[in-house]
CSV table of C-alpha atoms and ligand atoms in Angstrom, one decimal:
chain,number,residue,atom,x,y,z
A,265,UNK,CA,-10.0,28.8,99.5
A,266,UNK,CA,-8.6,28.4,96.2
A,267,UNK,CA,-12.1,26.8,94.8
A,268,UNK,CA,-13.8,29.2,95.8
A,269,UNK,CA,-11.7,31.4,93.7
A,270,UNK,CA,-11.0,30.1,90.6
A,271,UNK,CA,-14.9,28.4,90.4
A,272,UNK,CA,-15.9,31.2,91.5
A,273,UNK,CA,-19.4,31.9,89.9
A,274,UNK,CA,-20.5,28.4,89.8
A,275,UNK,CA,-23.2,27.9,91.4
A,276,UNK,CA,-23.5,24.0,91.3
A,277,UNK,CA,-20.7,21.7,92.3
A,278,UNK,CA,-20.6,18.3,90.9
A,279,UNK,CA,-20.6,15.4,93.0
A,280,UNK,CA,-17.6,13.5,91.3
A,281,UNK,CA,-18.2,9.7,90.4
A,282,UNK,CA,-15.0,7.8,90.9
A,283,UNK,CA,-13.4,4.4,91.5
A,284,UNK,CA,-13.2,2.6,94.4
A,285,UNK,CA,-15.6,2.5,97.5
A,286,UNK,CA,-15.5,6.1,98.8
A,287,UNK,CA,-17.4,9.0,97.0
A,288,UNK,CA,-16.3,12.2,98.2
A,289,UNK,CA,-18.6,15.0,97.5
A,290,UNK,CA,-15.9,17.5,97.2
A,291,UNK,CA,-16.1,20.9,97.1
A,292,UNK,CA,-14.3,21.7,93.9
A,293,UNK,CA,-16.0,21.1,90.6
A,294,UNK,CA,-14.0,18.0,88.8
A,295,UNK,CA,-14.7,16.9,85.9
A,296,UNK,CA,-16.8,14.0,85.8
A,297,UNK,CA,-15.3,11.4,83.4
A,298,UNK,CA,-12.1,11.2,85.1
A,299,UNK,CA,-11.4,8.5,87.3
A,300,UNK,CA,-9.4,9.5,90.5
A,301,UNK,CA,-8.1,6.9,92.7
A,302,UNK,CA,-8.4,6.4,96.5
A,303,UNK,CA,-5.3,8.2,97.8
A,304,UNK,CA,-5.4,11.3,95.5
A,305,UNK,CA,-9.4,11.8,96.2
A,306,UNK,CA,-8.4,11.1,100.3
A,307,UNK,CA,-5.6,13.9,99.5
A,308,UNK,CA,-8.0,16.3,98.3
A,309,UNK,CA,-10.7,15.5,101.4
A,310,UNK,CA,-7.8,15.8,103.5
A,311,UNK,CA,-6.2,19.1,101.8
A,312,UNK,CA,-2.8,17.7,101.6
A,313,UNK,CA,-0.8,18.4,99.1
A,314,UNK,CA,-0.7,16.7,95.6
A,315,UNK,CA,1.7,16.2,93.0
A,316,UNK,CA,1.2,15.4,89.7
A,317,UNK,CA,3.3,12.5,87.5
A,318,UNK,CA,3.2,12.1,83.7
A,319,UNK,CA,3.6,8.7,81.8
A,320,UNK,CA,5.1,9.3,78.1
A,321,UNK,CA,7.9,8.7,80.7
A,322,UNK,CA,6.7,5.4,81.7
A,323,UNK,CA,5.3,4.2,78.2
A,324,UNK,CA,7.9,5.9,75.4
A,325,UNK,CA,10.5,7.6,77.8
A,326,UNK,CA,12.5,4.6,79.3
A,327,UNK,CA,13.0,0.8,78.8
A,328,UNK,CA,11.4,-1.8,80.9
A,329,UNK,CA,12.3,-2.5,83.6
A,330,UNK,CA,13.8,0.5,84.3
A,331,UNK,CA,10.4,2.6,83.4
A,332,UNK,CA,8.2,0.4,86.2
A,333,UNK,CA,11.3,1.4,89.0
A,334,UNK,CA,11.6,4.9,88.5
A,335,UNK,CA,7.3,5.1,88.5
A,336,UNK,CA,7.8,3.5,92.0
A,337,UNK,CA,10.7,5.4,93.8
A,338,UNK,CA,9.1,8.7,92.1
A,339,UNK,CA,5.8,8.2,94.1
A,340,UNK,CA,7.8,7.1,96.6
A,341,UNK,CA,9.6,10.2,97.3
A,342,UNK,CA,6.3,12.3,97.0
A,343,UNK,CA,5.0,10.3,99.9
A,344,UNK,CA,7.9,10.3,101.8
A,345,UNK,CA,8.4,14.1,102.2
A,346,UNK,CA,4.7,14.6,102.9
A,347,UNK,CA,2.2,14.9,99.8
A,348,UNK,CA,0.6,12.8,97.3
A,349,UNK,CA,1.5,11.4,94.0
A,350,UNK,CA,-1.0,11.9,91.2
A,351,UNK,CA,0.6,9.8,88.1
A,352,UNK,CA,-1.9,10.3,85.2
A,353,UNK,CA,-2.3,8.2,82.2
A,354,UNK,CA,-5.1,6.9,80.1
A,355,UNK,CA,-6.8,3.2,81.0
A,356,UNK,CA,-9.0,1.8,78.4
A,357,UNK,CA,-9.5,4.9,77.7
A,358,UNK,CA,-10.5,6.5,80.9
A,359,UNK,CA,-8.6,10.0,82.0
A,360,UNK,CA,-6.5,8.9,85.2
A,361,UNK,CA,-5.6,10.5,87.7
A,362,UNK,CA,-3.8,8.6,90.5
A,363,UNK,CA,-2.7,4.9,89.1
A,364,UNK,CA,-4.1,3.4,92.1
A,365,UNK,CA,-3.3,-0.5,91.6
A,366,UNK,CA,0.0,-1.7,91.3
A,367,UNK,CA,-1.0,-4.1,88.2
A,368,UNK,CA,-2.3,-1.1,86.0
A,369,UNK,CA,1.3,0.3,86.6
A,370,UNK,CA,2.6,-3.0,85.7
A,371,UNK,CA,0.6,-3.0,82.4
A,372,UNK,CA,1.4,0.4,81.2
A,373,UNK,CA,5.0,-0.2,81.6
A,374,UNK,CA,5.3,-3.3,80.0
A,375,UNK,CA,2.9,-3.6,76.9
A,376,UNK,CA,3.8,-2.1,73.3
A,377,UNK,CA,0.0,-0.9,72.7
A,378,UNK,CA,0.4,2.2,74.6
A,379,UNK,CA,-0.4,5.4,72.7
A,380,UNK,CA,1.4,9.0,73.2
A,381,UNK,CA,-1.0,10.9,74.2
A,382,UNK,CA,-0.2,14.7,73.7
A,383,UNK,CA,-4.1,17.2,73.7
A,384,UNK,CA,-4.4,16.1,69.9
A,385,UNK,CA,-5.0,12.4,70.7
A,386,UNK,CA,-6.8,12.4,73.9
A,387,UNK,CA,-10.3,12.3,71.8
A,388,UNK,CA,-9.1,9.5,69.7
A,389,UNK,CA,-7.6,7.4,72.8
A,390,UNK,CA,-10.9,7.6,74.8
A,391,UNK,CA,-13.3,7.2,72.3
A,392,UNK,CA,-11.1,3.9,71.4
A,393,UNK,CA,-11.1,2.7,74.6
A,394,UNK,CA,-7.2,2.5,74.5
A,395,UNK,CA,-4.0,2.6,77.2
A,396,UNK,CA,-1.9,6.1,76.6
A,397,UNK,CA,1.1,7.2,78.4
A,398,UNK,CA,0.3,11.5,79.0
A,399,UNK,CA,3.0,14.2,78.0
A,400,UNK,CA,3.6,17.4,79.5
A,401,UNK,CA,1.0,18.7,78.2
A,402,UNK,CA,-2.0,15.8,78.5
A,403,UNK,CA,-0.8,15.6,82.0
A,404,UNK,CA,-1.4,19.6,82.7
A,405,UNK,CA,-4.7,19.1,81.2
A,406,UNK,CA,-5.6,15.8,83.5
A,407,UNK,CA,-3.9,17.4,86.5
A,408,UNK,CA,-6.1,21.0,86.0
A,409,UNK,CA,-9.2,18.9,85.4
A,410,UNK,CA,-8.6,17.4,89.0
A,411,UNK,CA,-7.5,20.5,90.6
A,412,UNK,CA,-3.7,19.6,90.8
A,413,UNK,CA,-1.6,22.9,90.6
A,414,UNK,CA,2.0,21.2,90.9
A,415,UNK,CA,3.3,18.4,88.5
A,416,UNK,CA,6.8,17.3,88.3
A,417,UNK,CA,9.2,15.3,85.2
A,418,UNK,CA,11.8,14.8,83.9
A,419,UNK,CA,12.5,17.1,80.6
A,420,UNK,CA,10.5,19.3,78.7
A,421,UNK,CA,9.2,19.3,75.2
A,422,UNK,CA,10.0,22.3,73.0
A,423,UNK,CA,10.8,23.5,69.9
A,424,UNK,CA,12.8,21.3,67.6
A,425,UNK,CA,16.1,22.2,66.1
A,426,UNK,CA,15.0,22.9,62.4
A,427,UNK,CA,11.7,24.0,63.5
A,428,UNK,CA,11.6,27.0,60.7
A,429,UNK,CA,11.8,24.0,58.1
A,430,UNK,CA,9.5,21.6,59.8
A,431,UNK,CA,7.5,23.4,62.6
A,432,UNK,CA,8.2,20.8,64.8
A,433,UNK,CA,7.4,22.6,68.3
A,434,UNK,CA,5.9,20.3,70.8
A,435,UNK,CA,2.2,20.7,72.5
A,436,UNK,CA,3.6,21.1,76.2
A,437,UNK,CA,4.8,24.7,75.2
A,438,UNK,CA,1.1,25.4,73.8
A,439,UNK,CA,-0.6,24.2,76.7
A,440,UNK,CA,1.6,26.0,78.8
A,441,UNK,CA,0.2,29.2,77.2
A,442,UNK,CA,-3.2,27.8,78.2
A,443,UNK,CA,-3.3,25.7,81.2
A,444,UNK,CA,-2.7,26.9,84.8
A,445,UNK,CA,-0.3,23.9,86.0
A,446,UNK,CA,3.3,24.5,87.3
A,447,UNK,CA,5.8,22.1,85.8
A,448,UNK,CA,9.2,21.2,88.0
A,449,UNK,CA,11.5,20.0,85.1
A,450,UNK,CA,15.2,19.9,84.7
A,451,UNK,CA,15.0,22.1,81.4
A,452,UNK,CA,13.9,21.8,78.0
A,453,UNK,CA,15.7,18.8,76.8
A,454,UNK,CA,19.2,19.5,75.1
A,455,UNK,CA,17.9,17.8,71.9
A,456,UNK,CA,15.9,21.1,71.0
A,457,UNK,CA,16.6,24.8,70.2
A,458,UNK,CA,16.8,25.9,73.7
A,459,UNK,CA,16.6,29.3,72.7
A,460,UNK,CA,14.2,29.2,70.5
A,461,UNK,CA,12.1,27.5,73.4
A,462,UNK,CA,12.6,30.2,75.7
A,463,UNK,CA,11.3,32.7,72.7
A,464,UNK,CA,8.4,30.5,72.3
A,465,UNK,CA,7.4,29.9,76.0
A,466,UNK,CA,7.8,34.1,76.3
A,467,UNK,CA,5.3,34.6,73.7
A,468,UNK,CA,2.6,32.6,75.3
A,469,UNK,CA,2.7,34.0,78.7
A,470,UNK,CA,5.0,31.3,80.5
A,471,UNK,CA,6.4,32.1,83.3
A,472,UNK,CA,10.4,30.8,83.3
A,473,UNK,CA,12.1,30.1,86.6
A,474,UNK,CA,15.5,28.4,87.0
A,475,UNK,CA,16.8,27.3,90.9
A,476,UNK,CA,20.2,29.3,91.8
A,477,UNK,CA,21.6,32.4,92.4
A,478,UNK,CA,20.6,35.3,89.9
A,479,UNK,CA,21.9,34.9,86.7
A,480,UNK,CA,22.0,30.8,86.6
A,481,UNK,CA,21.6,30.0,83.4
A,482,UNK,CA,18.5,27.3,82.0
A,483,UNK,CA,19.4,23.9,82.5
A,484,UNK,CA,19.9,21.7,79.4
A,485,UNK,CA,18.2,18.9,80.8
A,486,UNK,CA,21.4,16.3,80.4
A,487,UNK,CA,23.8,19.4,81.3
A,488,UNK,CA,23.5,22.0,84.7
A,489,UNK,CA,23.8,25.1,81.9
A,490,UNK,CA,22.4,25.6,78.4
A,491,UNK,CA,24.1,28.4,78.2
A,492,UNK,CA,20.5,30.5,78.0
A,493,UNK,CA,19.9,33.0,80.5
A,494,UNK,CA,16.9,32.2,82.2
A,495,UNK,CA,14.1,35.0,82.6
A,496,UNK,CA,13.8,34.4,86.8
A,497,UNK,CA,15.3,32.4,89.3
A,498,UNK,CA,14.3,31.2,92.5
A,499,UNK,CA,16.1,30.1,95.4
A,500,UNK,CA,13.2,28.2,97.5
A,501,UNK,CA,10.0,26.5,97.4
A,502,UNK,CA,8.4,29.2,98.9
A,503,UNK,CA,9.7,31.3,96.3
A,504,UNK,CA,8.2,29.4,93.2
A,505,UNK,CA,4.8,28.6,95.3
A,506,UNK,CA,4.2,32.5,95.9
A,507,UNK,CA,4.6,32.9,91.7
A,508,UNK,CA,2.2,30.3,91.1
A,509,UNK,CA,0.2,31.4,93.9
A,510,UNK,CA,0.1,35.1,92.7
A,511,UNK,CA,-0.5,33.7,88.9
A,512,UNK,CA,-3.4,31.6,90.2
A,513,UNK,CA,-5.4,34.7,92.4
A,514,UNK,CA,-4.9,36.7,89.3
A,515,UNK,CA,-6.5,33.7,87.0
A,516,UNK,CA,-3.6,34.8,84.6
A,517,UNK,CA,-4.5,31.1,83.1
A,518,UNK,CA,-1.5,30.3,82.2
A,519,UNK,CA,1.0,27.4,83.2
A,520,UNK,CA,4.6,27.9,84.4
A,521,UNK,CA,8.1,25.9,84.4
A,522,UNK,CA,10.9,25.9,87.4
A,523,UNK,CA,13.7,24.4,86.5
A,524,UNK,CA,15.5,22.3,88.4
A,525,UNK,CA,19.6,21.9,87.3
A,526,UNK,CA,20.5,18.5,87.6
A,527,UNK,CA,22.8,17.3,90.3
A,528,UNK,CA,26.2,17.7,90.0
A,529,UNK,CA,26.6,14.2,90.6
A,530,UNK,CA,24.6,12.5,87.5
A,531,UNK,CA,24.7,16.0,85.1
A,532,UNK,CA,26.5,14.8,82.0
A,533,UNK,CA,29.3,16.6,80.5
A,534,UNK,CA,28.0,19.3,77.9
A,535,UNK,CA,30.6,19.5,75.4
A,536,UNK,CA,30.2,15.0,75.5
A,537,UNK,CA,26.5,15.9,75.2
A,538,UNK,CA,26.6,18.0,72.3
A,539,UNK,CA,28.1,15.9,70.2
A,540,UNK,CA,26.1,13.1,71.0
A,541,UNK,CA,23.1,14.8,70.1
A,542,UNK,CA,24.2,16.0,66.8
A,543,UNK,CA,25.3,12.5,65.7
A,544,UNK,CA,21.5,11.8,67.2
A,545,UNK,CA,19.4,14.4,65.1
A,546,UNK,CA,21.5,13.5,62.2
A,547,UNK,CA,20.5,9.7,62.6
A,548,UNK,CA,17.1,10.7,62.7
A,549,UNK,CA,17.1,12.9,59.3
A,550,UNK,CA,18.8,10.0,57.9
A,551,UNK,CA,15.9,7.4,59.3
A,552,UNK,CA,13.6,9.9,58.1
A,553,UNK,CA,12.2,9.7,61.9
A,554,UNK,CA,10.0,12.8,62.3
A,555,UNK,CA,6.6,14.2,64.4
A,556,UNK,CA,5.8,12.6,67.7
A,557,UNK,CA,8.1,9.5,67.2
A,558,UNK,CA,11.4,11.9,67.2
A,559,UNK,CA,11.7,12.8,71.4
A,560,UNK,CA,12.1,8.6,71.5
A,561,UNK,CA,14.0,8.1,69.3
A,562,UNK,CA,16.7,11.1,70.1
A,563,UNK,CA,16.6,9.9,73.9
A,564,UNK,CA,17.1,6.2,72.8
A,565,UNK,CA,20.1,7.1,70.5
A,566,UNK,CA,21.6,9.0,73.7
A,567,UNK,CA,21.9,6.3,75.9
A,568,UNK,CA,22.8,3.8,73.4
A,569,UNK,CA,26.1,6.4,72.6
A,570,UNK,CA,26.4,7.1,76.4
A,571,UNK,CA,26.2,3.2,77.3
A,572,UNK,CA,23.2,3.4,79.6
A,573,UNK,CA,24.8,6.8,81.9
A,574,UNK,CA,21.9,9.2,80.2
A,575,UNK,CA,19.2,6.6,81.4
A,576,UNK,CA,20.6,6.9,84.6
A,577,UNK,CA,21.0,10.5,84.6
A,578,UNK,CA,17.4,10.4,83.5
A,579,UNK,CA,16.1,8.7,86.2
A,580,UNK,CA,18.1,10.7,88.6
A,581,UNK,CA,16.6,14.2,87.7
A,582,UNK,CA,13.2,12.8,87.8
A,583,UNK,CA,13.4,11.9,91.2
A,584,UNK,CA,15.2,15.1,92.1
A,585,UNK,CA,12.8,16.8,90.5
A,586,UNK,CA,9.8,15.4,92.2
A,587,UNK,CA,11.4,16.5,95.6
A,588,UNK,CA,11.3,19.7,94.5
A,589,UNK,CA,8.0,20.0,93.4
A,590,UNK,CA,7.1,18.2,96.5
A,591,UNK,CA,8.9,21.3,98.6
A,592,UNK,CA,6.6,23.7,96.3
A,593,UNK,CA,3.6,21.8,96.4
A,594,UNK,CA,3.7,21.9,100.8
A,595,UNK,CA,4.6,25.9,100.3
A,596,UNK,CA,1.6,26.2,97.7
A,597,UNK,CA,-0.6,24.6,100.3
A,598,UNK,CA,0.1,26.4,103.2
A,599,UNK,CA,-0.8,30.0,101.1
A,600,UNK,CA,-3.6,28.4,99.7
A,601,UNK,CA,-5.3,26.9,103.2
B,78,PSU,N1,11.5,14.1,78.7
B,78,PSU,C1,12.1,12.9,79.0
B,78,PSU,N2,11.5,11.8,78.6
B,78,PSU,C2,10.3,11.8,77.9
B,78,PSU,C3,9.7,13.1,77.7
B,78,PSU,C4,10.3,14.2,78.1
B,78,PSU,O1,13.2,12.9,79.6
B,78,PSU,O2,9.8,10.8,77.6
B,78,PSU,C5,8.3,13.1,77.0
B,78,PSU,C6,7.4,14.1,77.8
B,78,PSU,O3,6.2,13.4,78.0
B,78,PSU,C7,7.2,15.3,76.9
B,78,PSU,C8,7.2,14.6,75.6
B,78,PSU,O4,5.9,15.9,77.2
B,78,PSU,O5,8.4,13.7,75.7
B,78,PSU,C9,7.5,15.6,74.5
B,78,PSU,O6,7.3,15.0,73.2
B,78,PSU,P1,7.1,15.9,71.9
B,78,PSU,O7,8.4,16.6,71.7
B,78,PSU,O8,6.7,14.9,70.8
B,78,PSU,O9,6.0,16.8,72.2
B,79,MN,MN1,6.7,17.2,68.0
């Protein structure tokens, strides 16, 4: 029903060409250059629900091994509770939605050569036929090009501390303002100006939702409470599908972001946190580390000072995240079918 909607007006819809031995003629327009693997195209035939994975994660976020696991059990918990996993990423170039083989996964976690590809570089990467791991934001644009509505991570980009001085505010927040994708996160990560983020994401349009009672705070990625308020909460999936349901009738165009507080279990302590990250940012000023290359570093320096426990936090709020997304995803569905 949902096509029919938001293509509304367009007359012709384009048989996709993608990989592998099935051509669905679908009855959504996608855009043709992507390449959209087996399961994910079956999904859409099938309208079952899909969720979307990014893969700065894979490629910048975490260490091998560790990168290659988490990719696996996160699409592993998709599947298990009942949709599909979309992880996007770019493949000599190609736009990529659904990894498909379990050797292309294997390559993008363990080579060097990958690029970050936030919206600016996407051009670049394809023209150069190269491998790129997709942010928040390349991922939104990937997952709306193949009519993906859900997507689900770890931590979101946002505005850097300093950013009056050096304007460092990343892309996902932009495309937010832009691109009609919900993103399941646990927060904006505690190495930005949270508040400053929230400002940012209400002068685009974004819609702000934070799991819990009225009143719970935003999640600080690493810690359960920034200690800024969040705009909305929600207490089911239901709950977050209807907004992005409602936001998607109206063709509001716009993105939103439901945050997820990390379990209580594997949330580190916020006053251990904070300092962590200071002595962080600072090592970066000193390195003269700057641009794109900062998120890395900062999360690197974190776990080296917390002896691993952030990567394992890390990994831990991906995968609770992706259950949650999975939850609004089935809910998102059933009001869309
Ligand atoms: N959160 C993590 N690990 C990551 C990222 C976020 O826990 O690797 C990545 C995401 O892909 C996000 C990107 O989109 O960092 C933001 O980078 P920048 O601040 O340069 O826009
Ligand atoms: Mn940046």
């Amino acid at each position: 029903m949902w096509s029919n909607r938001i293509f509304s007006g367009c007359s012709k819809l384009h048989p996709i060409s993608i990989r592998g031995r099935r051509n669905i003629s679908l009855s959504r327009r996608i855009n043709s250059h992507l390449s959209i693997s087996e399961e994910v195209q079956q999904a859409f035939a099938d309208k079952k629900p899909v969720v979307a994975l990014e893969s700065t994660i894979i490629t910048h976020g975490l260490p091998y091994p560790e990168n290659i696991k988490m990719a696996q059990q996160v699409e592993a918990i998709i599947r298990k509770n009942g949709a599909v996993p979309a992880t996007t990423a770019f493949i000599k170039g190609v736009p990529t939605v659904g990894l498909g083989s379990a050797s292309v996964l294997e390559y993008l976690a363990s080579t060097k050569d990958s690029k970050k590809v936030s919206r600016r570089d996407i051009p670049y990467v394809v023209a150069n036929k190269l491998y790129g791991g997709t942010t928040i934001a390349s991922t939104m644009i990937l997952a709306h090009m193949a009519g993906i509505k859900v997507f689900a991570t770890g931590g979101l980009g946002g505005v850097h501390r300093g950013a009056e001085i050096t304007m460092d505010i990343s892309a996902d927040l932009e495309e937010l303002g832009r691109t009609p994708v919900a993103v399941v996160c646990a927060g904006p990560k505690s190495i930005l100006d949270i508040s400053k983020t929230m400002e940012y994401l209400e002068t685009k349009g974004v819609h702000v939702s934070t799991m819990g009672d009225p009143g719970t705070n935003i999640p600080g990625f690493y810690c359960r409470d920034s200690g800024v308020s969040s705009p909305y909460n929600f207490s089911t999936p239901y709950d977050a599908a209807s907004v992005i349901h409602a936001g998607h009738q109206l063709e509001l165009g716009s993105g939103s972001v439901f945050c997820v507080p990390a379990p209580e279990d594997i949330a580190l302590d916020s006053k251990m946190i904070t300092s962590v990250i200071n002595d962080a940012v600072k090592a970066a000023e000193n390195a003269g580390i700057f641009g794109k290359d900062i998120t890395p570093f900062l999360l690197k320096k974190v776990w080296e000072a917390t002896n691993g426990k952030s990567l394992t936090s890390n990994v831990g709020f991906v995968l609770n995240n992706a259950y949650v997304a999975t939850q609004i995803a089935k809910e998102l569905n059933k009001l869309e079918y």
